[in-house]
Coordinates of C-alpha atoms and ligand atoms in Angstrom, one line a residue:
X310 CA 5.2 20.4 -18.4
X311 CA 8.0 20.5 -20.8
X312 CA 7.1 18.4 -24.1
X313 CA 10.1 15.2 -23.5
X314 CA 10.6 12.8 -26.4
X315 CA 10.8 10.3 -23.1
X316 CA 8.2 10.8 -21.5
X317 CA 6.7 8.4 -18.3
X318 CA 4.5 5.8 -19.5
X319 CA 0.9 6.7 -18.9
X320 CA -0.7 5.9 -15.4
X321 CA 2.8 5.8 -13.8
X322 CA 4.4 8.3 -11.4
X323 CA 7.7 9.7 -10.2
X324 CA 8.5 9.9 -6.6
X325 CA 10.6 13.7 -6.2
X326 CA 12.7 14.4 -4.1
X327 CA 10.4 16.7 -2.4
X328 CA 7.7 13.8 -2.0
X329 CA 10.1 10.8 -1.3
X330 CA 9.7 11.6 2.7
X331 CA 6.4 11.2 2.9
X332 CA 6.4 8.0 0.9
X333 CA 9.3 6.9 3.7
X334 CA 6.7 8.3 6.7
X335 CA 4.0 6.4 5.7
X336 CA 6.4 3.1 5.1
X337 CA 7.9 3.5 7.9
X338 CA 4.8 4.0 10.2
X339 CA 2.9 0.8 8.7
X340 CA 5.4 -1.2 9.3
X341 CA 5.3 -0.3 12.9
X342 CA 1.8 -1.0 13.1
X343 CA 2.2 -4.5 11.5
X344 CA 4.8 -5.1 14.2
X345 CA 2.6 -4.1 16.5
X346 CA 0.0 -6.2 15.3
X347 CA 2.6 -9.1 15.3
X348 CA 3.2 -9.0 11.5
X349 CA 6.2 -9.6 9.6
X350 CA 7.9 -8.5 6.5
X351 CA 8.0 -10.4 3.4
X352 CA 9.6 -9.5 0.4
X353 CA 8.7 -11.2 -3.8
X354 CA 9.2 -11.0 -7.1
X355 CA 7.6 -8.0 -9.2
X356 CA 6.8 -11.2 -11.7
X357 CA 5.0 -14.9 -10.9
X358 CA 4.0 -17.4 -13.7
X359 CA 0.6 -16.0 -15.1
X360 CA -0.7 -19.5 -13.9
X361 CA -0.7 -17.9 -10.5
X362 CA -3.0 -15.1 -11.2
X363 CA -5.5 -17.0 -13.4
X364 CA -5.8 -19.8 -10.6
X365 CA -6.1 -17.6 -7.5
X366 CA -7.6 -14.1 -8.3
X367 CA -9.4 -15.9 -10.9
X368 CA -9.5 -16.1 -14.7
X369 CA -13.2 -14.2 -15.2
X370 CA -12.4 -11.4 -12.9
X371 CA -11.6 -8.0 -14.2
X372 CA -7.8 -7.9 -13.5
X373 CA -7.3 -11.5 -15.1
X374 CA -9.3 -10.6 -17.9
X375 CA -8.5 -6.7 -18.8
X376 CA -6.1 -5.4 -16.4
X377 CA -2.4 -7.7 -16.3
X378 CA 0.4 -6.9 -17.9
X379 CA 1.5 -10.4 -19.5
X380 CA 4.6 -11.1 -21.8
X381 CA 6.5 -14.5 -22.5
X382 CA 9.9 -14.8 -22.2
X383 CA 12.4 -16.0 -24.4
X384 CA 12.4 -19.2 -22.9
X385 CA 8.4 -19.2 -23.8
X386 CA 7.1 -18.8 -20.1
X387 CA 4.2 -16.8 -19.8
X388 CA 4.8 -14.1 -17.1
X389 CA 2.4 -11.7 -15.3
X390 CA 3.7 -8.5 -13.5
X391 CA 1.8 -8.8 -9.9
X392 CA -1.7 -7.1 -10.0
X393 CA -1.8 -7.5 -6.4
X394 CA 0.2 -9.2 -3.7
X395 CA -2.0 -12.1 -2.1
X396 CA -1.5 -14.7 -4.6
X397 CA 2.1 -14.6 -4.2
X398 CA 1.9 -14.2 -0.9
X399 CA 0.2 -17.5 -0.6
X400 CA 3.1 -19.2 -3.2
X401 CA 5.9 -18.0 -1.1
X402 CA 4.4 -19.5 2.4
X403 CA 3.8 -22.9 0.2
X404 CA 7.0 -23.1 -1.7
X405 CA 9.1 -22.3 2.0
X406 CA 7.1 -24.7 3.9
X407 CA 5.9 -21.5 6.3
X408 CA 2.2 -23.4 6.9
X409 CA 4.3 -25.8 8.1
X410 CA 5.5 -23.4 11.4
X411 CA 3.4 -21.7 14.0
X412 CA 0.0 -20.4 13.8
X413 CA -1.6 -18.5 13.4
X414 CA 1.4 -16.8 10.4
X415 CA 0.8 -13.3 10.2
X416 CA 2.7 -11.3 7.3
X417 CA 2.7 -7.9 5.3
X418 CA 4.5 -6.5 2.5
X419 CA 5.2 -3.3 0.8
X420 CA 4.5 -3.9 -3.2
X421 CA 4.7 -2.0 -6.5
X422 CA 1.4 -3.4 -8.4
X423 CA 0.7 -3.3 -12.1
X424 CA -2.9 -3.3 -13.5
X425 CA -3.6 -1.7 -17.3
X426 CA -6.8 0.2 -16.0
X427 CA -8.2 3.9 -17.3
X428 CA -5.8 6.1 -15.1
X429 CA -7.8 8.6 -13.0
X430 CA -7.1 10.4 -9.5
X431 CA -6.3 7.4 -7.5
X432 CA -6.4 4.7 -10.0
X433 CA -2.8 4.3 -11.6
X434 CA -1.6 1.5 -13.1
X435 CA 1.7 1.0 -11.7
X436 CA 0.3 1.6 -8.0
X437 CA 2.0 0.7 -4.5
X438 CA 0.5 -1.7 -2.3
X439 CA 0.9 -2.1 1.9
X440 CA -0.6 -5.5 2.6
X441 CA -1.1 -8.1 5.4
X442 CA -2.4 -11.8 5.3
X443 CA -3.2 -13.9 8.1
X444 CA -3.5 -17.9 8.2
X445 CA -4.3 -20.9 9.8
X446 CA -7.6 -19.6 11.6
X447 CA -11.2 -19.9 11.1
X448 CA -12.5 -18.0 14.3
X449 CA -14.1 -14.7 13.8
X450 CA -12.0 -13.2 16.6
X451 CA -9.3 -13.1 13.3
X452 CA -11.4 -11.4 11.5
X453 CA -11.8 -8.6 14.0
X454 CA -8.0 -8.7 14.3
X455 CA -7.2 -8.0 10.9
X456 CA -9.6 -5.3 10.3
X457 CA -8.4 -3.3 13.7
X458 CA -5.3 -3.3 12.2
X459 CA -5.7 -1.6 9.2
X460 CA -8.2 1.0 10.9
X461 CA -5.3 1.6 13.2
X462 CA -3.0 1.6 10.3
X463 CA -5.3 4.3 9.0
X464 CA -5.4 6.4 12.2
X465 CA -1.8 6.2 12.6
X466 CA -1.2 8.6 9.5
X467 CA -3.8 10.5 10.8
X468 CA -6.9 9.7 8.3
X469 CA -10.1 9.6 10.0
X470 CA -11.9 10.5 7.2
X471 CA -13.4 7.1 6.2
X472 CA -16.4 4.6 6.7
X473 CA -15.9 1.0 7.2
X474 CA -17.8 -0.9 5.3
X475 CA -18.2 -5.0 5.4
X476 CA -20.1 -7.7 4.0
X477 CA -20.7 -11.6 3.8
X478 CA -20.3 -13.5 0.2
X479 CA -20.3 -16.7 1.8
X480 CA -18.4 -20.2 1.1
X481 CA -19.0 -21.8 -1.7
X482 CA -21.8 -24.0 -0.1
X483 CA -24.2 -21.1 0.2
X484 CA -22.7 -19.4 -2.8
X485 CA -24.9 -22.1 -5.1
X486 CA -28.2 -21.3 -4.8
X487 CA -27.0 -17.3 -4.9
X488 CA -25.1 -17.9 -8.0
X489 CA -28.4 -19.8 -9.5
X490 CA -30.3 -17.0 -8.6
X491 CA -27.4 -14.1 -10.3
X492 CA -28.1 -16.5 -13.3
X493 CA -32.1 -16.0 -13.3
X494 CA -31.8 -12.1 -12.6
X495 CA -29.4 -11.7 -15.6
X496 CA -30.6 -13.9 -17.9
X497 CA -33.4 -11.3 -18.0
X498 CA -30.6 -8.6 -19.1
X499 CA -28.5 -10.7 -20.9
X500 CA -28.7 -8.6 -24.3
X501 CA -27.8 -5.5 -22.3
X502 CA -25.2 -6.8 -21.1
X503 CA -21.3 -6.2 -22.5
X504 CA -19.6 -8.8 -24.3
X505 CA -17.5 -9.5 -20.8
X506 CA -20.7 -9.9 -18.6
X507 CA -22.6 -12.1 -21.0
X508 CA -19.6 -14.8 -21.2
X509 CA -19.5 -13.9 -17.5
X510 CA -23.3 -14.9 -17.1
X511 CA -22.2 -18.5 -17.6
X512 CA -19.0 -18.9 -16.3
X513 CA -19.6 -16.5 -12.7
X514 CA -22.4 -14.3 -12.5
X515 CA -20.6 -13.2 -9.6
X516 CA -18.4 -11.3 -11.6
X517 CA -20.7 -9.4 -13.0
X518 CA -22.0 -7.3 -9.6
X519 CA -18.5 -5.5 -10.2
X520 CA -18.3 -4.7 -13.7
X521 CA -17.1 -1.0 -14.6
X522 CA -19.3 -0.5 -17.4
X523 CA -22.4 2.0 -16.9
X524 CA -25.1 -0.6 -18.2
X525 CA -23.7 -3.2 -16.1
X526 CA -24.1 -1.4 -12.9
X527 CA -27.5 -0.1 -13.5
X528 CA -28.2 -3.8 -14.1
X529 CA -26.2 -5.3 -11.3
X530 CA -28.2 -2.5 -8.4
X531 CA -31.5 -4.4 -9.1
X532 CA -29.4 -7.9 -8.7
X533 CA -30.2 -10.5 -5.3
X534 CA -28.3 -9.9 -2.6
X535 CA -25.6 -12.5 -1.3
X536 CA -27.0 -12.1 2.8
X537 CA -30.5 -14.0 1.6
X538 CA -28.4 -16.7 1.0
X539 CA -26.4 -17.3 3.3
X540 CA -25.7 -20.4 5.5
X541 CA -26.3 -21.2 8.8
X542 CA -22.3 -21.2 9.5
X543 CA -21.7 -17.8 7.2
X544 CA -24.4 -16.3 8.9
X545 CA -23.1 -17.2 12.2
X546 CA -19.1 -16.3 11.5
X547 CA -21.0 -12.9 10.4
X548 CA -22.6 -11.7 13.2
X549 CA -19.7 -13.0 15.6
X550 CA -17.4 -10.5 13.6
X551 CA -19.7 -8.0 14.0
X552 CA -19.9 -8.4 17.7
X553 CA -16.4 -8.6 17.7
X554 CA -15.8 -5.1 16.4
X555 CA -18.9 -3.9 18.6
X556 CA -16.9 -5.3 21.5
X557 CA -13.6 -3.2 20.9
X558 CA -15.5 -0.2 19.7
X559 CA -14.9 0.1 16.3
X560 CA -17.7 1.3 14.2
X561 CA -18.8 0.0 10.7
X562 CA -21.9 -0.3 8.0
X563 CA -22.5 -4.1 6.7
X564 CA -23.1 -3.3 2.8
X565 CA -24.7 -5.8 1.0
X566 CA -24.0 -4.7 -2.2
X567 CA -19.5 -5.1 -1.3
X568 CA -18.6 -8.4 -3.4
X569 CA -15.4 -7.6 -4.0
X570 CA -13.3 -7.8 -7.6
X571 CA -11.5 -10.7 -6.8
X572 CA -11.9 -14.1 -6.7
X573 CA -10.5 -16.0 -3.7
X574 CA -13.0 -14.4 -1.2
X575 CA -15.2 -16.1 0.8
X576 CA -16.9 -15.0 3.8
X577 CA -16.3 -11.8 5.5
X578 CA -15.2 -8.7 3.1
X579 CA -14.6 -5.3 4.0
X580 CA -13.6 -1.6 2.4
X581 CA -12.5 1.6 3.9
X582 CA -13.8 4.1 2.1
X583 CA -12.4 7.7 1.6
X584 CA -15.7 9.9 2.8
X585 CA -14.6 13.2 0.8
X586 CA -13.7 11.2 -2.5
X587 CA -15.5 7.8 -2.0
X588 CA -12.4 6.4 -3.0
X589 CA -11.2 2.8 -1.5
X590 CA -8.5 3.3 0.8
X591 CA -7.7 0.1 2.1
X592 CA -9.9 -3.5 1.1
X593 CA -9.4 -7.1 1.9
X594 CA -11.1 -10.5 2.8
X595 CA -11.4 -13.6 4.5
X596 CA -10.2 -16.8 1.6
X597 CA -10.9 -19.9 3.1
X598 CA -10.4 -21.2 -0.3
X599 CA -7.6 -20.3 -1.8
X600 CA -4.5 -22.2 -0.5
X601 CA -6.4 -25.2 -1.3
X602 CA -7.0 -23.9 -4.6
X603 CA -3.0 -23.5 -5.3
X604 CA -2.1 -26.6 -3.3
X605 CA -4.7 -29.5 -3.3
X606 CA -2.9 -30.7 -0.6
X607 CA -3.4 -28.1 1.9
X608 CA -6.5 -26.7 3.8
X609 CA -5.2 -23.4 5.3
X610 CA -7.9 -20.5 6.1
X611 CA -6.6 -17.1 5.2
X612 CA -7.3 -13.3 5.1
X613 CA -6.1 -10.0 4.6
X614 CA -6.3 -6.7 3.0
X615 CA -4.1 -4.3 1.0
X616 CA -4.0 -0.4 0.9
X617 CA -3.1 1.5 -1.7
X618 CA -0.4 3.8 -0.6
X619 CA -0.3 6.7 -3.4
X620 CA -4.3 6.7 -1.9
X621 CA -3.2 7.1 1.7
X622 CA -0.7 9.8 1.0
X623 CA -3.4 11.8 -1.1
X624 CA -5.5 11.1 1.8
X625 CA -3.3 12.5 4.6
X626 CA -3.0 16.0 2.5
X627 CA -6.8 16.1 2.6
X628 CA -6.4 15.7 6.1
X629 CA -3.4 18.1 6.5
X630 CA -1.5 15.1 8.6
X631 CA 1.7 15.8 9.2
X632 CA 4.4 13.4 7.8
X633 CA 7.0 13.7 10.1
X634 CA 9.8 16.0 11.0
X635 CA 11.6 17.1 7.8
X636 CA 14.9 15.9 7.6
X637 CA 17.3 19.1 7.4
X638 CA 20.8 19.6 7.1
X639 CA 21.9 19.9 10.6
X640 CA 25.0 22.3 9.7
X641 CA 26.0 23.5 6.9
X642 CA 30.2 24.4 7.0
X643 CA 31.2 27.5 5.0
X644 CA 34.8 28.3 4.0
X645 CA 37.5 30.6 3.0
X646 CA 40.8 29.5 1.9
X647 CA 42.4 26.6 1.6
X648 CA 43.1 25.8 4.9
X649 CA 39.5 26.5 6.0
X650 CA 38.1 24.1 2.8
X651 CA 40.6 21.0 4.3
X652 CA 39.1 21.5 7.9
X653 CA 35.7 21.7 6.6
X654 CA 35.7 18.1 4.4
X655 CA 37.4 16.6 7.4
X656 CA 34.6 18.0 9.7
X657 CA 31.8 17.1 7.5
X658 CA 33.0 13.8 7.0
X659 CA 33.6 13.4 10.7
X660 CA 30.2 14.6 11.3
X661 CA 28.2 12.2 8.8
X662 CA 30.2 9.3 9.9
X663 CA 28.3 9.8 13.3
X664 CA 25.1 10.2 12.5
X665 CA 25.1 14.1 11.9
X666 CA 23.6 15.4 8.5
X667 CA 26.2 18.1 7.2
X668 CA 27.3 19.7 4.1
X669 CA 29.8 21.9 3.0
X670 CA 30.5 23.8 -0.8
X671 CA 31.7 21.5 -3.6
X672 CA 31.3 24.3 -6.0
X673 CA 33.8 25.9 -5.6
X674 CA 31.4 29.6 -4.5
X675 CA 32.5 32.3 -2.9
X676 CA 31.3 32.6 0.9
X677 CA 28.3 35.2 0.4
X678 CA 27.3 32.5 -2.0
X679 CA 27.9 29.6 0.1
X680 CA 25.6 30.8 2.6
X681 CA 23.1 31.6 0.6
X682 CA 22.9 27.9 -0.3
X683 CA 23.0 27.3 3.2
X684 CA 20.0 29.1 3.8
X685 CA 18.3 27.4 1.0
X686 CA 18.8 24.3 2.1
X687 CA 17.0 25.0 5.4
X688 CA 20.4 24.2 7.5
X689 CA 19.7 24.6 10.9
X690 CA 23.3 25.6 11.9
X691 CA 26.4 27.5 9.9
X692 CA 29.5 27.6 11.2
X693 CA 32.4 29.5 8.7
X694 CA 35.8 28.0 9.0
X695 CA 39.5 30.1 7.4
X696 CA 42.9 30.3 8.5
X697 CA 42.1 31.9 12.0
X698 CA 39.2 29.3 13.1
X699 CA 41.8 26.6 11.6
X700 CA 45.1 28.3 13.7
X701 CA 42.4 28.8 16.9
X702 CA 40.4 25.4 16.8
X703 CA 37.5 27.3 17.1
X704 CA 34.7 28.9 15.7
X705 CA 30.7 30.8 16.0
X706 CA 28.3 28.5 15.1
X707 CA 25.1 30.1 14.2
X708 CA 21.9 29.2 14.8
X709 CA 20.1 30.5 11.6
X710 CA 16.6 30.0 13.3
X711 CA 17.3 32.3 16.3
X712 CA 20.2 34.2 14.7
X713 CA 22.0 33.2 17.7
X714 CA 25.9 33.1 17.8
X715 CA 28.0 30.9 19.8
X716 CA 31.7 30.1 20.0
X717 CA 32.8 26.6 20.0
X718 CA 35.5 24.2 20.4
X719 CA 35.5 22.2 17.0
X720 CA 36.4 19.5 18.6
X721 CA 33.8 19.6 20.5
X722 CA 31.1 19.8 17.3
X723 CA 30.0 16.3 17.4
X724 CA 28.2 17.3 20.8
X725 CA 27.1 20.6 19.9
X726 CA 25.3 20.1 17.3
X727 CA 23.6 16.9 18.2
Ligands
LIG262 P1 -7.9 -4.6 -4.2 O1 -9.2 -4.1 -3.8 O2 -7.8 -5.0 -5.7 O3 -7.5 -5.8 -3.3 O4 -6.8 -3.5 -4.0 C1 -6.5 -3.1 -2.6 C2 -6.3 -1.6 -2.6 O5 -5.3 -1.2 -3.6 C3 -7.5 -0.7 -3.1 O6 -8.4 -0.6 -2.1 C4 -6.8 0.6 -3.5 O7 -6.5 1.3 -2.3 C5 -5.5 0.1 -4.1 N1 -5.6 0.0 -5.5 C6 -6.1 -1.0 -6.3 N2 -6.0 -0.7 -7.6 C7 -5.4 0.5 -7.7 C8 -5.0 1.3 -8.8 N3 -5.1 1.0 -10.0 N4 -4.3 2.5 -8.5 C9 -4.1 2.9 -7.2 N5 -4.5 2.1 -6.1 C10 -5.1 1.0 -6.4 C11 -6.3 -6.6 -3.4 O8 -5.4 -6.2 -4.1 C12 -6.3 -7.7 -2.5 N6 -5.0 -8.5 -2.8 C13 -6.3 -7.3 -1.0 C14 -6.3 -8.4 -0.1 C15 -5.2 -8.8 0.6 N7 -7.3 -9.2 0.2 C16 -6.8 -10.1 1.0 N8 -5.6 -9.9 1.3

């Protein structure tokens, strides 16, 4: 790579030219699933009041702590750029009154996300995010719905390569005597731990089971698991879901040792996890919690999950999915003279204006040049207008596949080469 005194900031990424079609593919085909699903689009701001963040993904996680990217503007607001989408999510649906419609609300978004974590294959820290959430029911049944829709988002790109993991943290009923417990089994540690973890160890000891450091882990495998604890009512909504998924055939592991990084969960949480790389594709949860939490006023269940889409495109190349038909030029119109260059701009621009990608020289190149462009460009079709094709109103298109010549009527193009 050519040494640039302006240079990408580090754990970002350009999108080429040559790569942009897959990234519209992949947009394009999860948004049809969400439809599908009965999902709709929302759009937000890349920024929210860092109040946001602290309150709902929670001010001893990871991201809060380590990973935002936080300034204050010149007015003196302090600002976050989103880590993740569900916290806004869950602003926008209170500030527009959208608990306020039908239920259940079912919505997704396509987000950039900005976390200032150690860049690595698949872990970038401006990433992009496809996300749903889905509000204003308890039943299990909604559960099941939300995780068949992203394992069908996941199919439909053509990545089968995964295992779906889930797990039960609980509500914060049962969570008590499991966070009492945490507290016990690291107080034992709590010189080995790192600075985070033993402030953690007060605060939530939850935290603490997904700590990146080395010493941490090692620590946190030997930890008590969340499913001795549960309630009656957890326990129940658990193995509902799980019949649930049995019932429509799709297969997953429980994991006991999924808590998640985030803080609104409670209940049912669930990974899909790349086999080859053992890298999370896609991740989400159940937060009864949460809306309550940003609005006192409000008791509105929720869950979702979010996929990371520079993961999913990484995991359809491991797959060798196809990403759609490439979009070619459809004919490329070559020219001599200056007769043949006027006819060729108004048939391009006659051909683009319905629908038909076409292209002729700007560059002022000879023919022999002109074609080889063509060829370059992977037009399907050439057809080479001068004075006699102009005088004639017709010309050979070539089909540069097959090789095959046919005359034509050019006012008859439109037709011929759709
Ligand atoms: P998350 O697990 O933090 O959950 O992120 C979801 C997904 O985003 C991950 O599984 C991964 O595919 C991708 N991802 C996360 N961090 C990075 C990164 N640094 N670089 C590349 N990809 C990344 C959430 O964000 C929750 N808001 C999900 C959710 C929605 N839960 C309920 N609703």
């Amino acid at each position: 790579m050519a040494n640039l005194k302006y240079e990408a900031v580090r754990g970002t990424n350009d999108v080429l030219p040559c790569e942009s079609a897959k990234w519209q593919y992949v947009e394009k085909s999860l948004s049809d699933v969400a439809y599908r699903y009965g999902f709709r689009e929302v759009r937000f701001p890349t920024f929210e009041k860092t109040e946001l963040f602290q309150r709902s993904v929670g001010d001893t996680t990871d991201v809060v702590q380590k990973e935002m990217y936080t300034f204050c503007t010149k007015g003196g607001t302090s600002i976050t750029l989103r880590p993740e989408g569900t916290a806004s999510v869950a602003r926008l649906c209170l500030q527009n009154g959208l608990f306020a419609g039908l239920m259940p609300l079912k919505l997704f978004y396509i987000i950039s996300c900005f976390r200032y974590e150690k860049p690595q294959a698949g872990r970038y820290r401006e990433f992009h995010q496809f996300g749903a959430e889905l509000y204003g029911t308890q039943e299990p049944s909604s559960d099941c719905e939300v995780i068949s829709f992203a394992d069908t988002a996941l199919k439909t790109l053509g990545i089968t390569d995964y295992v779906l993991k889930i797990n039960s943290i609980g509500c914060p009923e049962c969570r008590k005597n499991f966070l009492d417990a945490l507290r016990k089994y690291f107080d034992g540690y709590r010189d080995d731990l790192c600075q985070t973890c033993q402030e953690r160890l007060e605060k939530n000891p939850m935290r603490i089971l997904d700590c990146k450091s080395d010493i941490c882990g090692k620590i946190a495998a030997g930890a008590p698991r969340i499913t001795e604890y549960l309630c009656d009512g957890c326990s129940r909504h658990f193995e509902a879901l799980k019949a649930a998924l049995d019932n429509i055939g799709l297969r997953y592991e429980t994991d006991t040792s999924i808590v998640r990084g985030l803080d609104y969960y409670t209940k049912t949480v669930f990974e899909f996890v790349e086999n080859s790389t053992g890298l999370t594709l896609l991740a989400g949860g159940r937060y009864d919690g949460l809306i309550n939490e940003l609005d006192g006023n409000k008791n509105i269940c929720g869950l979702g999950f979010a996929s990371g889409i520079e993961r999913l495109i990484s995991a359809m190349e491991n797959a060798h999915a196809s990403f759609g038909e490439d979009r070619k030029c459809k004919i490329f119109i070559g020219y001599i003279g200056e007769k043949g260059a006027a006819k060729a701009a108004k048939t391009v621009k006659y051909l683009r204006d319905n629908g038909v990608s076409a292209e002729t020289d700007i560059s002022g190149r000879s023919l022999k040049a002109q074609m080889k462009y063509a060829d370059k460009i992977g037009a399907e079709n050439t057809l080479i207008l001068g004075d006699d094709e102009v005088d004639k109103g017709s010309g050979a298109i070539r089909n540069m596949r097959t090789g095959e010549c046919s005359e034509i009527d050019l006012d008859d193009i439109l037709d011929t080469v759709r």
